[in-house]
Amino acid sequence: MEWNVIFELIDPRLFIVVAACWVIGILLKQIPAVPNWIIVYGVVIASVLLTFGLIGLSVESLIQGILAGAFAVFGHQAVKQAKIGVQKEG
């Protein structure tokens, strides 16, 4: 799936939520007591809550929050893997 397809599914008002989720993920990663597998769920839950705050409580908000959280996690992993790939080639 291409970035553009996911990008078009997310309400443009929620790009700030995606950015906030990146920061939340980075902060959670810095806490030694938080296992890596929990970070994904923490980011998605934060995204849903932030989305509810921005556009209200609805099924659409829930879906948009999940999409924004997933986009943040996917984006972070894509950047991380690209850096690893560049380091291995260089």
C-alpha positions as CSV (number, residue, x, y, z in Angstrom):
1,M,0.0,0.0,0.0
2,E,1.3,3.4,-0.9
3,W,1.6,6.3,1.5
4,N,-0.7,8.4,-0.7
5,V,-3.6,6.0,-0.2
6,I,-3.4,6.1,3.6
7,F,-2.6,9.9,3.4
8,E,-5.9,10.5,1.6
9,L,-7.9,8.5,4.2
10,I,-6.9,10.7,7.1
11,D,-8.8,13.9,7.8
12,P,-6.4,16.8,7.2
13,R,-7.2,18.2,10.6
14,L,-5.5,15.2,12.2
15,F,-2.0,15.6,10.8
16,I,-1.2,17.4,14.1
17,V,-2.4,14.2,15.9
18,V,0.0,12.2,13.7
19,A,2.9,14.5,14.7
20,A,1.9,14.4,18.4
21,C,1.8,10.6,18.2
22,W,5.4,10.5,16.9
23,V,6.4,12.6,19.9
24,I,4.4,10.3,22.3
25,G,6.1,7.2,20.8
26,I,9.5,8.7,21.2
27,L,8.7,9.6,24.8
28,L,7.4,6.2,25.6
29,K,10.5,4.6,24.0
30,Q,12.6,6.5,26.6
31,I,10.9,5.0,29.5
32,P,12.7,1.7,30.4
33,A,9.7,0.2,32.2
34,V,7.6,0.4,29.0
35,P,8.0,-2.7,26.8
36,N,8.3,-2.0,23.0
37,W,5.2,-3.9,22.2
38,I,3.1,-1.5,24.4
39,I,4.3,1.6,22.6
40,V,2.2,0.8,19.5
41,Y,-1.0,0.5,21.6
42,G,-0.1,3.6,23.6
43,V,0.3,5.6,20.5
44,V,-3.0,4.4,19.0
45,I,-4.9,5.0,22.2
46,A,-3.4,8.5,22.5
47,S,-4.3,9.1,18.8
48,V,-8.0,8.0,19.4
49,L,-8.3,10.2,22.5
50,L,-6.8,13.2,20.7
51,T,-9.0,12.7,17.7
52,F,-12.1,12.5,20.0
53,G,-11.0,15.8,21.4
54,L,-10.5,17.4,18.0
55,I,-13.5,16.2,16.1
56,G,-15.9,14.7,18.7
57,L,-17.1,11.3,19.7
58,S,-18.3,9.2,16.8
59,V,-17.5,6.0,15.0
60,E,-15.8,8.0,12.3
61,S,-13.6,9.7,14.9
62,L,-12.6,6.3,16.3
63,I,-11.7,5.1,12.8
64,Q,-9.8,8.3,12.0
65,G,-7.9,8.1,15.4
66,I,-6.9,4.5,14.6
67,L,-5.8,5.5,11.1
68,A,-3.8,8.5,12.4
69,G,-2.1,6.3,15.1
70,A,-1.3,3.6,12.6
71,F,0.1,6.2,10.1
72,A,2.3,7.6,12.9
73,V,3.7,4.1,13.8
74,F,4.1,3.1,10.1
75,G,5.8,6.4,9.3
76,H,8.2,6.0,12.2
77,Q,9.1,2.4,11.2
78,A,9.6,3.4,7.5
79,V,12.0,6.1,8.5
80,K,13.8,3.8,11.0
81,Q,14.2,1.0,8.4
82,A,15.3,3.4,5.7
83,K,18.1,4.6,8.0
84,I,19.2,1.0,8.8
85,G,19.2,0.2,5.0
86,V,21.4,3.3,4.3
87,Q,23.8,2.3,7.1
88,K,24.2,-1.2,5.7
89,E,24.9,0.0,2.2
90,G,27.4,2.6,3.3
